[in-house]
Each structure stands twice: as C-alpha cells, then as structure tokens.
JSON list of C-alpha atoms in Angstrom, two decimals:
[
{"chain": "A", "resi": 1, "resn": "GLU", "atom": "CA", "xyz": [2.93, -172.25, -19.65]},
{"chain": "A", "resi": 2, "resn": "ALA", "atom": "CA", "xyz": [-0.77, -173.08, -19.34]},
{"chain": "A", "resi": 3, "resn": "GLY", "atom": "CA", "xyz": [-3.12, -170.53, -20.81]},
{"chain": "A", "resi": 4, "resn": "VAL", "atom": "CA", "xyz": [-6.38, -169.08, -19.52]},
{"chain": "A", "resi": 5, "resn": "ALA", "atom": "CA", "xyz": [-8.92, -171.83, -18.97]},
{"chain": "A", "resi": 6, "resn": "GLN", "atom": "CA", "xyz": [-12.66, -171.37, -19.32]},
{"chain": "A", "resi": 7, "resn": "SER", "atom": "CA", "xyz": [-15.63, -173.66, -18.95]},
{"chain": "A", "resi": 8, "resn": "PRO", "atom": "CA", "xyz": [-18.02, -174.59, -20.29]},
{"chain": "A", "resi": 9, "resn": "ARG", "atom": "CA", "xyz": [-17.11, -173.97, -23.92]},
{"chain": "A", "resi": 10, "resn": "TYR", "atom": "CA", "xyz": [-20.74, -173.94, -25.04]},
{"chain": "A", "resi": 11, "resn": "LYS", "atom": "CA", "xyz": [-24.02, -173.43, -23.23]},
{"chain": "A", "resi": 12, "resn": "ILE", "atom": "CA", "xyz": [-27.59, -173.33, -24.47]},
{"chain": "A", "resi": 13, "resn": "ILE", "atom": "CA", "xyz": [-30.31, -172.18, -22.09]},
{"chain": "A", "resi": 14, "resn": "GLU", "atom": "CA", "xyz": [-33.81, -170.78, -22.27]},
{"chain": "A", "resi": 15, "resn": "LYS", "atom": "CA", "xyz": [-34.57, -167.19, -21.37]},
{"chain": "A", "resi": 16, "resn": "ARG", "atom": "CA", "xyz": [-35.11, -166.54, -17.69]},
{"chain": "A", "resi": 17, "resn": "GLN", "atom": "CA", "xyz": [-32.81, -169.42, -16.75]},
{"chain": "A", "resi": 18, "resn": "SER", "atom": "CA", "xyz": [-29.54, -168.92, -14.90]},
{"chain": "A", "resi": 19, "resn": "VAL", "atom": "CA", "xyz": [-26.06, -169.72, -16.07]},
{"chain": "A", "resi": 20, "resn": "ALA", "atom": "CA", "xyz": [-22.54, -169.51, -14.67]},
{"chain": "A", "resi": 21, "resn": "PHE", "atom": "CA", "xyz": [-19.16, -169.41, -16.35]},
{"chain": "A", "resi": 22, "resn": "TRP", "atom": "CA", "xyz": [-15.82, -170.22, -14.81]},
{"chain": "A", "resi": 23, "resn": "CYS", "atom": "CA", "xyz": [-12.36, -168.84, -15.54]},
{"chain": "A", "resi": 24, "resn": "ASN", "atom": "CA", "xyz": [-8.91, -169.84, -14.33]},
{"chain": "A", "resi": 25, "resn": "PRO", "atom": "CA", "xyz": [-6.30, -167.23, -15.28]},
{"chain": "A", "resi": 26, "resn": "ILE", "atom": "CA", "xyz": [-2.65, -167.75, -16.00]},
{"chain": "A", "resi": 27, "resn": "SER", "atom": "CA", "xyz": [-0.81, -168.48, -12.77]},
{"chain": "A", "resi": 28, "resn": "GLY", "atom": "CA", "xyz": [0.46, -165.32, -11.13]},
{"chain": "A", "resi": 29, "resn": "HIS", "atom": "CA", "xyz": [-1.64, -162.92, -13.18]},
{"chain": "A", "resi": 30, "resn": "ALA", "atom": "CA", "xyz": [-3.15, -160.34, -10.87]},
{"chain": "A", "resi": 31, "resn": "THR", "atom": "CA", "xyz": [-5.56, -158.77, -13.32]},
{"chain": "A", "resi": 32, "resn": "LEU", "atom": "CA", "xyz": [-8.59, -160.63, -14.65]},
{"chain": "A", "resi": 33, "resn": "TYR", "atom": "CA", "xyz": [-11.15, -159.39, -17.17]},
{"chain": "A", "resi": 34, "resn": "TRP", "atom": "CA", "xyz": [-14.53, -160.61, -18.33]},
{"chain": "A", "resi": 35, "resn": "TYR", "atom": "CA", "xyz": [-15.68, -159.50, -21.77]},
{"chain": "A", "resi": 36, "resn": "GLN", "atom": "CA", "xyz": [-18.89, -159.98, -23.72]},
{"chain": "A", "resi": 37, "resn": "GLN", "atom": "CA", "xyz": [-18.49, -160.32, -27.49]},
{"chain": "A", "resi": 38, "resn": "ILE", "atom": "CA", "xyz": [-21.62, -160.21, -29.60]},
{"chain": "A", "resi": 39, "resn": "LEU", "atom": "CA", "xyz": [-21.31, -161.51, -33.14]},
{"chain": "A", "resi": 40, "resn": "GLY", "atom": "CA", "xyz": [-19.78, -158.91, -35.44]},
{"chain": "A", "resi": 41, "resn": "GLN", "atom": "CA", "xyz": [-18.66, -156.65, -32.59]},
{"chain": "A", "resi": 42, "resn": "GLY", "atom": "CA", "xyz": [-15.50, -156.19, -30.59]},
{"chain": "A", "resi": 43, "resn": "PRO", "atom": "CA", "xyz": [-15.24, -157.45, -27.02]},
{"chain": "A", "resi": 44, "resn": "LYS", "atom": "CA", "xyz": [-16.97, -155.25, -24.45]},
{"chain": "A", "resi": 45, "resn": "LEU", "atom": "CA", "xyz": [-15.44, -155.12, -20.98]},
{"chain": "A", "resi": 46, "resn": "LEU", "atom": "CA", "xyz": [-17.91, -156.24, -18.32]},
{"chain": "A", "resi": 47, "resn": "ILE", "atom": "CA", "xyz": [-15.71, -156.30, -15.25]},
{"chain": "A", "resi": 48, "resn": "GLN", "atom": "CA", "xyz": [-12.04, -156.02, -14.32]},
{"chain": "A", "resi": 49, "resn": "PHE", "atom": "CA", "xyz": [-10.49, -157.44, -11.15]},
{"chain": "A", "resi": 50, "resn": "GLN", "atom": "CA", "xyz": [-7.15, -156.60, -9.62]},
{"chain": "A", "resi": 51, "resn": "ASN", "atom": "CA", "xyz": [-6.44, -159.58, -7.36]},
{"chain": "A", "resi": 52, "resn": "ASN", "atom": "CA", "xyz": [-9.83, -160.05, -5.70]},
{"chain": "A", "resi": 53, "resn": "GLY", "atom": "CA", "xyz": [-10.92, -156.42, -5.84]},
{"chain": "A", "resi": 54, "resn": "VAL", "atom": "CA", "xyz": [-13.13, -154.90, -8.54]},
{"chain": "A", "resi": 55, "resn": "VAL", "atom": "CA", "xyz": [-11.39, -152.18, -10.55]},
{"chain": "A", "resi": 56, "resn": "ASP", "atom": "CA", "xyz": [-14.13, -151.44, -13.07]},
{"chain": "A", "resi": 57, "resn": "ASP", "atom": "CA", "xyz": [-17.64, -152.85, -13.42]},
{"chain": "A", "resi": 58, "resn": "SER", "atom": "CA", "xyz": [-19.27, -149.83, -15.03]},
{"chain": "A", "resi": 59, "resn": "GLN", "atom": "CA", "xyz": [-20.58, -151.83, -17.98]},
{"chain": "A", "resi": 60, "resn": "LEU", "atom": "CA", "xyz": [-21.81, -154.82, -16.02]},
{"chain": "A", "resi": 61, "resn": "PRO", "atom": "CA", "xyz": [-25.64, -155.03, -16.02]},
{"chain": "A", "resi": 62, "resn": "LYS", "atom": "CA", "xyz": [-25.81, -155.49, -12.29]},
{"chain": "A", "resi": 63, "resn": "ASP", "atom": "CA", "xyz": [-29.52, -156.30, -12.21]},
{"chain": "A", "resi": 64, "resn": "ARG", "atom": "CA", "xyz": [-28.78, -159.66, -13.81]},
{"chain": "A", "resi": 65, "resn": "PHE", "atom": "CA", "xyz": [-25.01, -160.15, -14.00]},
{"chain": "A", "resi": 66, "resn": "SER", "atom": "CA", "xyz": [-22.67, -160.82, -11.10]},
{"chain": "A", "resi": 67, "resn": "ALA", "atom": "CA", "xyz": [-19.03, -161.80, -10.88]},
{"chain": "A", "resi": 68, "resn": "GLU", "atom": "CA", "xyz": [-16.64, -162.74, -8.16]},
{"chain": "A", "resi": 69, "resn": "ARG", "atom": "CA", "xyz": [-13.01, -163.62, -7.82]},
{"chain": "A", "resi": 70, "resn": "LEU", "atom": "CA", "xyz": [-12.51, -165.35, -4.54]},
{"chain": "A", "resi": 71, "resn": "LYS", "atom": "CA", "xyz": [-8.93, -165.59, -3.27]},
{"chain": "A", "resi": 72, "resn": "GLY", "atom": "CA", "xyz": [-7.76, -163.56, -6.23]},
{"chain": "A", "resi": 73, "resn": "VAL", "atom": "CA", "xyz": [-7.41, -166.53, -8.57]},
{"chain": "A", "resi": 74, "resn": "ASP", "atom": "CA", "xyz": [-10.42, -168.22, -10.24]},
{"chain": "A", "resi": 75, "resn": "SER", "atom": "CA", "xyz": [-13.45, -166.21, -11.19]},
{"chain": "A", "resi": 76, "resn": "THR", "atom": "CA", "xyz": [-17.09, -166.91, -11.96]},
{"chain": "A", "resi": 77, "resn": "LEU", "atom": "CA", "xyz": [-19.54, -164.84, -13.97]},
{"chain": "A", "resi": 78, "resn": "LYS", "atom": "CA", "xyz": [-23.25, -165.44, -13.47]},
{"chain": "A", "resi": 79, "resn": "ILE", "atom": "CA", "xyz": [-26.31, -164.35, -15.37]},
{"chain": "A", "resi": 80, "resn": "GLN", "atom": "CA", "xyz": [-29.66, -164.57, -13.62]},
{"chain": "A", "resi": 81, "resn": "PRO", "atom": "CA", "xyz": [-32.13, -164.43, -15.33]},
{"chain": "A", "resi": 82, "resn": "ALA", "atom": "CA", "xyz": [-30.83, -164.63, -18.88]},
{"chain": "A", "resi": 83, "resn": "LYS", "atom": "CA", "xyz": [-32.35, -162.66, -21.74]},
{"chain": "A", "resi": 84, "resn": "LEU", "atom": "CA", "xyz": [-32.23, -163.32, -25.47]},
{"chain": "A", "resi": 85, "resn": "GLU", "atom": "CA", "xyz": [-29.79, -160.42, -25.95]},
{"chain": "A", "resi": 86, "resn": "ASP", "atom": "CA", "xyz": [-27.28, -162.11, -23.66]},
{"chain": "A", "resi": 87, "resn": "SER", "atom": "CA", "xyz": [-26.45, -164.54, -26.47]},
{"chain": "A", "resi": 88, "resn": "ALA", "atom": "CA", "xyz": [-22.74, -163.92, -27.05]},
{"chain": "A", "resi": 89, "resn": "VAL", "atom": "CA", "xyz": [-19.27, -165.26, -26.43]},
{"chain": "A", "resi": 90, "resn": "TYR", "atom": "CA", "xyz": [-18.02, -164.55, -22.93]},
{"chain": "A", "resi": 91, "resn": "LEU", "atom": "CA", "xyz": [-14.27, -164.13, -22.89]},
{"chain": "A", "resi": 92, "resn": "CYS", "atom": "CA", "xyz": [-12.04, -164.19, -19.86]},
{"chain": "A", "resi": 93, "resn": "ALA", "atom": "CA", "xyz": [-8.58, -162.62, -20.04]},
{"chain": "A", "resi": 94, "resn": "SER", "atom": "CA", "xyz": [-5.74, -162.11, -17.62]},
{"chain": "A", "resi": 95, "resn": "SER", "atom": "CA", "xyz": [-2.61, -160.00, -17.50]},
{"chain": "A", "resi": 96, "resn": "SER", "atom": "CA", "xyz": [0.35, -159.74, -15.19]},
{"chain": "A", "resi": 97, "resn": "GLY", "atom": "CA", "xyz": [-0.04, -156.05, -14.52]},
{"chain": "A", "resi": 98, "resn": "GLY", "atom": "CA", "xyz": [-1.60, -152.87, -15.73]},
{"chain": "A", "resi": 99, "resn": "SER", "atom": "CA", "xyz": [-2.97, -151.73, -19.01]},
{"chain": "A", "resi": 100, "resn": "TYR", "atom": "CA", "xyz": [0.38, -151.70, -20.78]},
{"chain": "A", "resi": 101, "resn": "ASN", "atom": "CA", "xyz": [0.62, -155.43, -20.33]},
{"chain": "A", "resi": 102, "resn": "GLU", "atom": "CA", "xyz": [-0.59, -157.96, -22.85]},
{"chain": "A", "resi": 103, "resn": "GLN", "atom": "CA", "xyz": [-3.93, -159.56, -22.12]},
{"chain": "A", "resi": 104, "resn": "PHE", "atom": "CA", "xyz": [-4.12, -163.31, -22.64]},
{"chain": "A", "resi": 105, "resn": "PHE", "atom": "CA", "xyz": [-7.57, -164.57, -23.55]},
{"chain": "A", "resi": 106, "resn": "GLY", "atom": "CA", "xyz": [-9.21, -167.87, -22.86]},
{"chain": "A", "resi": 107, "resn": "PRO", "atom": "CA", "xyz": [-11.14, -169.72, -25.59]},
{"chain": "A", "resi": 108, "resn": "GLY", "atom": "CA", "xyz": [-14.44, -168.23, -24.44]},
{"chain": "A", "resi": 109, "resn": "THR", "atom": "CA", "xyz": [-17.87, -169.61, -23.60]},
{"chain": "A", "resi": 110, "resn": "ARG", "atom": "CA", "xyz": [-20.42, -169.41, -26.39]},
{"chain": "A", "resi": 111, "resn": "LEU", "atom": "CA", "xyz": [-23.84, -168.78, -24.83]},
{"chain": "A", "resi": 112, "resn": "THR", "atom": "CA", "xyz": [-27.07, -169.18, -26.73]},
{"chain": "A", "resi": 113, "resn": "VAL", "atom": "CA", "xyz": [-30.27, -168.03, -25.07]},
{"chain": "A", "resi": 114, "resn": "LEU", "atom": "CA", "xyz": [-33.46, -169.40, -26.67]},
{"chain": "B", "resi": 1, "resn": "ARG", "atom": "CA", "xyz": [-19.23, -140.55, -31.73]},
{"chain": "B", "resi": 2, "resn": "LYS", "atom": "CA", "xyz": [-17.97, -143.97, -30.66]},
{"chain": "B", "resi": 3, "resn": "GLU", "atom": "CA", "xyz": [-14.96, -143.98, -28.33]},
{"chain": "B", "resi": 4, "resn": "VAL", "atom": "CA", "xyz": [-13.03, -146.24, -30.70]},
{"chain": "B", "resi": 5, "resn": "GLU", "atom": "CA", "xyz": [-13.99, -146.57, -34.36]},
{"chain": "B", "resi": 6, "resn": "GLN", "atom": "CA", "xyz": [-12.76, -148.90, -37.06]},
{"chain": "B", "resi": 7, "resn": "ASP", "atom": "CA", "xyz": [-13.75, -149.48, -40.66]},
{"chain": "B", "resi": 8, "resn": "PRO", "atom": "CA", "xyz": [-15.44, -152.90, -40.46]},
{"chain": "B", "resi": 9, "resn": "GLY", "atom": "CA", "xyz": [-14.36, -153.89, -43.96]},
{"chain": "B", "resi": 10, "resn": "PRO", "atom": "CA", "xyz": [-14.16, -156.49, -45.23]},
{"chain": "B", "resi": 11, "resn": "PHE", "atom": "CA", "xyz": [-10.92, -155.69, -46.99]},
{"chain": "B", "resi": 12, "resn": "ASN", "atom": "CA", "xyz": [-10.39, -158.25, -49.73]},
{"chain": "B", "resi": 13, "resn": "VAL", "atom": "CA", "xyz": [-6.88, -158.02, -51.19]},
{"chain": "B", "resi": 14, "resn": "PRO", "atom": "CA", "xyz": [-4.64, -160.32, -53.23]},
{"chain": "B", "resi": 15, "resn": "GLU", "atom": "CA", "xyz": [-1.73, -162.15, -51.70]},
{"chain": "B", "resi": 16, "resn": "GLY", "atom": "CA", "xyz": [1.39, -160.01, -51.73]},
{"chain": "B", "resi": 17, "resn": "ALA", "atom": "CA", "xyz": [-0.50, -156.72, -51.54]},
{"chain": "B", "resi": 18, "resn": "THR", "atom": "CA", "xyz": [0.01, -154.01, -48.95]},
{"chain": "B", "resi": 19, "resn": "VAL", "atom": "CA", "xyz": [-3.01, -153.11, -46.87]},
{"chain": "B", "resi": 20, "resn": "ALA", "atom": "CA", "xyz": [-3.54, -150.50, -44.17]},
{"chain": "B", "resi": 21, "resn": "PHE", "atom": "CA", "xyz": [-6.25, -149.90, -41.58]},
{"chain": "B", "resi": 22, "resn": "ASN", "atom": "CA", "xyz": [-6.93, -146.93, -39.38]},
{"chain": "B", "resi": 23, "resn": "CYS", "atom": "CA", "xyz": [-8.58, -146.70, -36.00]},
{"chain": "B", "resi": 24, "resn": "THR", "atom": "CA", "xyz": [-9.79, -143.41, -34.54]},
{"chain": "B", "resi": 25, "resn": "TYR", "atom": "CA", "xyz": [-10.29, -142.68, -30.85]},
{"chain": "B", "resi": 26, "resn": "SER", "atom": "CA", "xyz": [-12.25, -139.89, -29.22]},
{"chain": "B", "resi": 27, "resn": "ASN", "atom": "CA", "xyz": [-10.37, -139.34, -25.94]},
{"chain": "B", "resi": 28, "resn": "SER", "atom": "CA", "xyz": [-7.35, -137.16, -26.65]},
{"chain": "B", "resi": 29, "resn": "ALA", "atom": "CA", "xyz": [-5.81, -138.14, -23.30]},
{"chain": "B", "resi": 30, "resn": "SER", "atom": "CA", "xyz": [-5.62, -141.83, -24.23]},
{"chain": "B", "resi": 31, "resn": "GLN", "atom": "CA", "xyz": [-2.30, -143.31, -23.29]},
{"chain": "B", "resi": 32, "resn": "SER", "atom": "CA", "xyz": [-1.85, -146.85, -24.54]},
{"chain": "B", "resi": 33, "resn": "PHE", "atom": "CA", "xyz": [-2.81, -148.50, -27.79]},
{"chain": "B", "resi": 34, "resn": "PHE", "atom": "CA", "xyz": [-2.70, -152.00, -29.19]},
{"chain": "B", "resi": 35, "resn": "TRP", "atom": "CA", "xyz": [-3.60, -154.10, -32.19]},
{"chain": "B", "resi": 36, "resn": "TYR", "atom": "CA", "xyz": [-5.06, -157.54, -31.52]},
{"chain": "B", "resi": 37, "resn": "ARG", "atom": "CA", "xyz": [-5.79, -160.21, -34.09]},
{"chain": "B", "resi": 38, "resn": "GLN", "atom": "CA", "xyz": [-8.83, -162.47, -33.88]},
{"chain": "B", "resi": 39, "resn": "ASP", "atom": "CA", "xyz": [-9.27, -165.49, -36.11]},
{"chain": "B", "resi": 40, "resn": "CYS", "atom": "CA", "xyz": [-12.76, -166.76, -36.86]},
{"chain": "B", "resi": 41, "resn": "ARG", "atom": "CA", "xyz": [-14.34, -168.32, -33.75]},
{"chain": "B", "resi": 42, "resn": "LYS", "atom": "CA", "xyz": [-11.11, -167.90, -31.78]},
{"chain": "B", "resi": 43, "resn": "GLU", "atom": "CA", "xyz": [-10.01, -165.61, -28.99]},
{"chain": "B", "resi": 44, "resn": "PRO", "atom": "CA", "xyz": [-8.15, -162.33, -29.62]},
{"chain": "B", "resi": 45, "resn": "LYS", "atom": "CA", "xyz": [-4.36, -162.39, -29.44]},
{"chain": "B", "resi": 46, "resn": "LEU", "atom": "CA", "xyz": [-1.97, -159.48, -29.15]},
{"chain": "B", "resi": 47, "resn": "LEU", "atom": "CA", "xyz": [-0.42, -158.56, -32.48]},
{"chain": "B", "resi": 48, "resn": "MET", "atom": "CA", "xyz": [1.55, -155.53, -31.36]},
{"chain": "B", "resi": 49, "resn": "SER", "atom": "CA", "xyz": [1.57, -152.57, -29.04]},
{"chain": "B", "resi": 50, "resn": "VAL", "atom": "CA", "xyz": [1.61, -149.12, -30.60]},
{"chain": "B", "resi": 51, "resn": "TYR", "atom": "CA", "xyz": [4.28, -146.75, -29.37]},
{"chain": "B", "resi": 52, "resn": "SER", "atom": "CA", "xyz": [4.47, -143.00, -29.87]},
{"chain": "B", "resi": 53, "resn": "SER", "atom": "CA", "xyz": [7.46, -143.37, -32.13]},
{"chain": "B", "resi": 54, "resn": "GLY", "atom": "CA", "xyz": [5.82, -146.09, -34.19]},
{"chain": "B", "resi": 55, "resn": "ASN", "atom": "CA", "xyz": [7.01, -149.64, -34.30]},
{"chain": "B", "resi": 56, "resn": "GLU", "atom": "CA", "xyz": [7.64, -152.38, -36.78]},
{"chain": "B", "resi": 57, "resn": "ASP", "atom": "CA", "xyz": [7.56, -156.15, -36.46]},
{"chain": "B", "resi": 58, "resn": "GLY", "atom": "CA", "xyz": [8.47, -157.92, -39.66]},
{"chain": "B", "resi": 59, "resn": "ARG", "atom": "CA", "xyz": [5.78, -157.18, -42.23]},
{"chain": "B", "resi": 60, "resn": "PHE", "atom": "CA", "xyz": [3.67, -155.24, -39.73]},
{"chain": "B", "resi": 61, "resn": "THR", "atom": "CA", "xyz": [4.03, -151.55, -38.92]},
{"chain": "B", "resi": 62, "resn": "ALA", "atom": "CA", "xyz": [1.98, -149.65, -36.36]},
{"chain": "B", "resi": 63, "resn": "GLN", "atom": "CA", "xyz": [1.80, -145.87, -36.14]},
{"chain": "B", "resi": 64, "resn": "LEU", "atom": "CA", "xyz": [0.23, -143.43, -33.70]},
{"chain": "B", "resi": 65, "resn": "ASN", "atom": "CA", "xyz": [-0.95, -139.98, -34.75]},
{"chain": "B", "resi": 66, "resn": "ARG", "atom": "CA", "xyz": [-1.91, -138.10, -31.61]},
{"chain": "B", "resi": 67, "resn": "ALA", "atom": "CA", "xyz": [-2.78, -134.86, -33.43]},
{"chain": "B", "resi": 68, "resn": "SER", "atom": "CA", "xyz": [-5.45, -136.58, -35.51]},
{"chain": "B", "resi": 69, "resn": "GLN", "atom": "CA", "xyz": [-6.25, -139.18, -32.85]},
{"chain": "B", "resi": 70, "resn": "TYR", "atom": "CA", "xyz": [-5.79, -142.32, -34.83]},
{"chain": "B", "resi": 71, "resn": "ILE", "atom": "CA", "xyz": [-3.60, -145.38, -34.95]},
{"chain": "B", "resi": 72, "resn": "SER", "atom": "CA", "xyz": [-2.80, -147.34, -38.05]},
{"chain": "B", "resi": 73, "resn": "LEU", "atom": "CA", "xyz": [-1.68, -150.83, -38.98]},
{"chain": "B", "resi": 74, "resn": "LEU", "atom": "CA", "xyz": [0.17, -151.53, -42.21]},
{"chain": "B", "resi": 75, "resn": "ILE", "atom": "CA", "xyz": [0.69, -155.06, -43.50]},
{"chain": "B", "resi": 76, "resn": "ARG", "atom": "CA", "xyz": [3.20, -155.52, -46.29]},
{"chain": "B", "resi": 77, "resn": "ASP", "atom": "CA", "xyz": [3.50, -158.55, -48.58]},
{"chain": "B", "resi": 78, "resn": "SER", "atom": "CA", "xyz": [0.27, -159.98, -47.20]},
{"chain": "B", "resi": 79, "resn": "LYS", "atom": "CA", "xyz": [-0.07, -163.74, -46.75]},
{"chain": "B", "resi": 80, "resn": "LEU", "atom": "CA", "xyz": [-3.13, -165.96, -46.84]},
{"chain": "B", "resi": 81, "resn": "SER", "atom": "CA", "xyz": [-2.57, -166.54, -43.12]},
{"chain": "B", "resi": 82, "resn": "ASP", "atom": "CA", "xyz": [-3.09, -162.83, -42.44]},
{"chain": "B", "resi": 83, "resn": "SER", "atom": "CA", "xyz": [-6.82, -163.29, -43.03]},
{"chain": "B", "resi": 84, "resn": "ALA", "atom": "CA", "xyz": [-8.44, -162.40, -39.73]},
{"chain": "B", "resi": 85, "resn": "THR", "atom": "CA", "xyz": [-10.22, -159.59, -37.89]},
{"chain": "B", "resi": 86, "resn": "TYR", "atom": "CA", "xyz": [-7.91, -156.89, -36.54]},
{"chain": "B", "resi": 87, "resn": "LEU", "atom": "CA", "xyz": [-9.06, -155.23, -33.33]},
{"chain": "B", "resi": 88, "resn": "CYS", "atom": "CA", "xyz": [-7.90, -151.81, -32.22]},
{"chain": "B", "resi": 89, "resn": "VAL", "atom": "CA", "xyz": [-7.59, -151.42, -28.44]},
{"chain": "B", "resi": 90, "resn": "VAL", "atom": "CA", "xyz": [-7.34, -148.15, -26.54]},
{"chain": "B", "resi": 91, "resn": "ASN", "atom": "CA", "xyz": [-6.76, -147.48, -22.88]},
{"chain": "B", "resi": 92, "resn": "PRO", "atom": "CA", "xyz": [-8.05, -143.99, -22.19]},
{"chain": "B", "resi": 93, "resn": "SER", "atom": "CA", "xyz": [-5.88, -143.26, -19.19]},
{"chain": "B", "resi": 94, "resn": "GLY", "atom": "CA", "xyz": [-3.13, -145.80, -19.35]},
{"chain": "B", "resi": 95, "resn": "SER", "atom": "CA", "xyz": [-3.63, -146.95, -15.80]},
{"chain": "B", "resi": 96, "resn": "SER", "atom": "CA", "xyz": [-4.68, -150.38, -14.66]},
{"chain": "B", "resi": 97, "resn": "ALA", "atom": "CA", "xyz": [-7.82, -148.87, -13.21]},
{"chain": "B", "resi": 98, "resn": "SER", "atom": "CA", "xyz": [-9.25, -147.62, -16.48]},
{"chain": "B", "resi": 99, "resn": "LYS", "atom": "CA", "xyz": [-11.73, -149.04, -18.92]},
{"chain": "B", "resi": 100, "resn": "ILE", "atom": "CA", "xyz": [-10.06, -150.71, -21.85]},
{"chain": "B", "resi": 101, "resn": "ILE", "atom": "CA", "xyz": [-11.99, -150.23, -25.08]},
{"chain": "B", "resi": 102, "resn": "PHE", "atom": "CA", "xyz": [-11.95, -152.54, -28.08]},
{"chain": "B", "resi": 103, "resn": "GLY", "atom": "CA", "xyz": [-13.00, -151.40, -31.53]},
{"chain": "B", "resi": 104, "resn": "SER", "atom": "CA", "xyz": [-15.44, -153.53, -33.50]},
{"chain": "B", "resi": 105, "resn": "GLY", "atom": "CA", "xyz": [-12.65, -154.84, -35.68]},
{"chain": "B", "resi": 106, "resn": "THR", "atom": "CA", "xyz": [-11.67, -154.71, -39.33]},
{"chain": "B", "resi": 107, "resn": "ARG", "atom": "CA", "xyz": [-12.07, -157.91, -41.32]},
{"chain": "B", "resi": 108, "resn": "LEU", "atom": "CA", "xyz": [-9.27, -158.75, -43.71]},
{"chain": "B", "resi": 109, "resn": "SER", "atom": "CA", "xyz": [-9.47, -161.47, -46.33]},
{"chain": "B", "resi": 110, "resn": "ILE", "atom": "CA", "xyz": [-6.42, -162.33, -48.42]},
{"chain": "B", "resi": 111, "resn": "ARG", "atom": "CA", "xyz": [-7.16, -164.10, -51.69]},
{"chain": "B", "resi": 112, "resn": "PRO", "atom": "CA", "xyz": [-4.70, -166.29, -53.63]}
]
C-alpha cells in the first residue's frame, strides 16, 4: 500500500516570499491533517479535513496560511508571505476515520525561511 | 499549564535496561491516547494506542491513569534500535472533530 506522499521534500525561500506544499493521502482515507513541527517540539495541528470539509483550523494563522482539499483527496498548504518563524517541517497525515484511528504521516517538507 | 506535557529528556540508558516515561494531560475529559515514535529527521509512526485497561505489545507496556491524568510507556530489555523520540498524543474529546494534541516528545538514547 502506498503511503502518504508529500512534495517538495525541502524548500528554501526568503522572508516575504510565498510557498506551497502538496500532499496526497493514502487512498480511501477521509481524514487529512497538516501539522507544523518546529525543531525540538512536537507536531502542532494546523488544519484537519474530513473529506473536503474543514473540521478544525483553530491553530492555522489565517492571515498568512491557507489550505484546501479539493475533491476530498489531495491537499495543498500555502504560506503567503512567509516569516522567519515559519521555518519548520510541515507534516501531512491521513487516517481512515476518526480520532481512534492511526494517523499515517508523510515524510514532511522541511522549510527554511531566510 | 500545557495541555499535554512530557519530560523532554534525554534519557540515556544502557542496553537491556528498563525505562519508563510519563505524559500528563490537563483535560480530564480526554478520551483517546496514543504513543508515537519519531526517529531523527523522520516522520512520527504509531507505536501503540493506550486503552483504559492498559495494554502490552512485546517489550512495550502502556498504562492510563485517569485519576492522576497521565499515561505512561514502559520499555523493557531496551535495544539500541529503541533510540528515538517518543511522542504522547491526546484527543481531548475522542471525536473526529476535535483537536489532537501532541506532546513535545521524550528523547531516549540507548547506549551499548
């Protein structure tokens, strides 16, 4: 079974630039998560989708971050404009159901903002 | 108080030792709990779910103490390959529509 795919794996940008990350979840998984993991910290949930609807985006900095999941499959996360403190690994995860179900993580995108 | 707290470690123990970590949570109504393992520069992977009655998987034992609001992970006969960061995960309400919270992780290093 193919895992969660993410691209790019690495991205270096300058502050105030824009960047977008892509995630393809495991086939058939209805729930998709985007996390931000800063070095030395645990993953912080940014947004959770159930199919193509948003379940929770309370920790998404909506002035600069946006995410969408068209057709309930692939998802993109965008940052515009980026700040230095956005440097982190952005992890995408998917699960087949609710919170009792295992989350499968992609390899992440390591973002460096200079 | 943080919603989910873990001792960051690092725990540095010899191979074959038994090591235990705790994770405390602030919301007494929390319903579901997990331990994930994250290797250096890799993504987290589920180690085990934590059930009310406790559960064991080989050398790993997870316990839930609702009265004191903590979960624990015990690793017996530790191996070099157990070196990783162990993340505690709590779902406050247990529903799919709730915010899942990860702890900051406990770093474990097993030495030969």
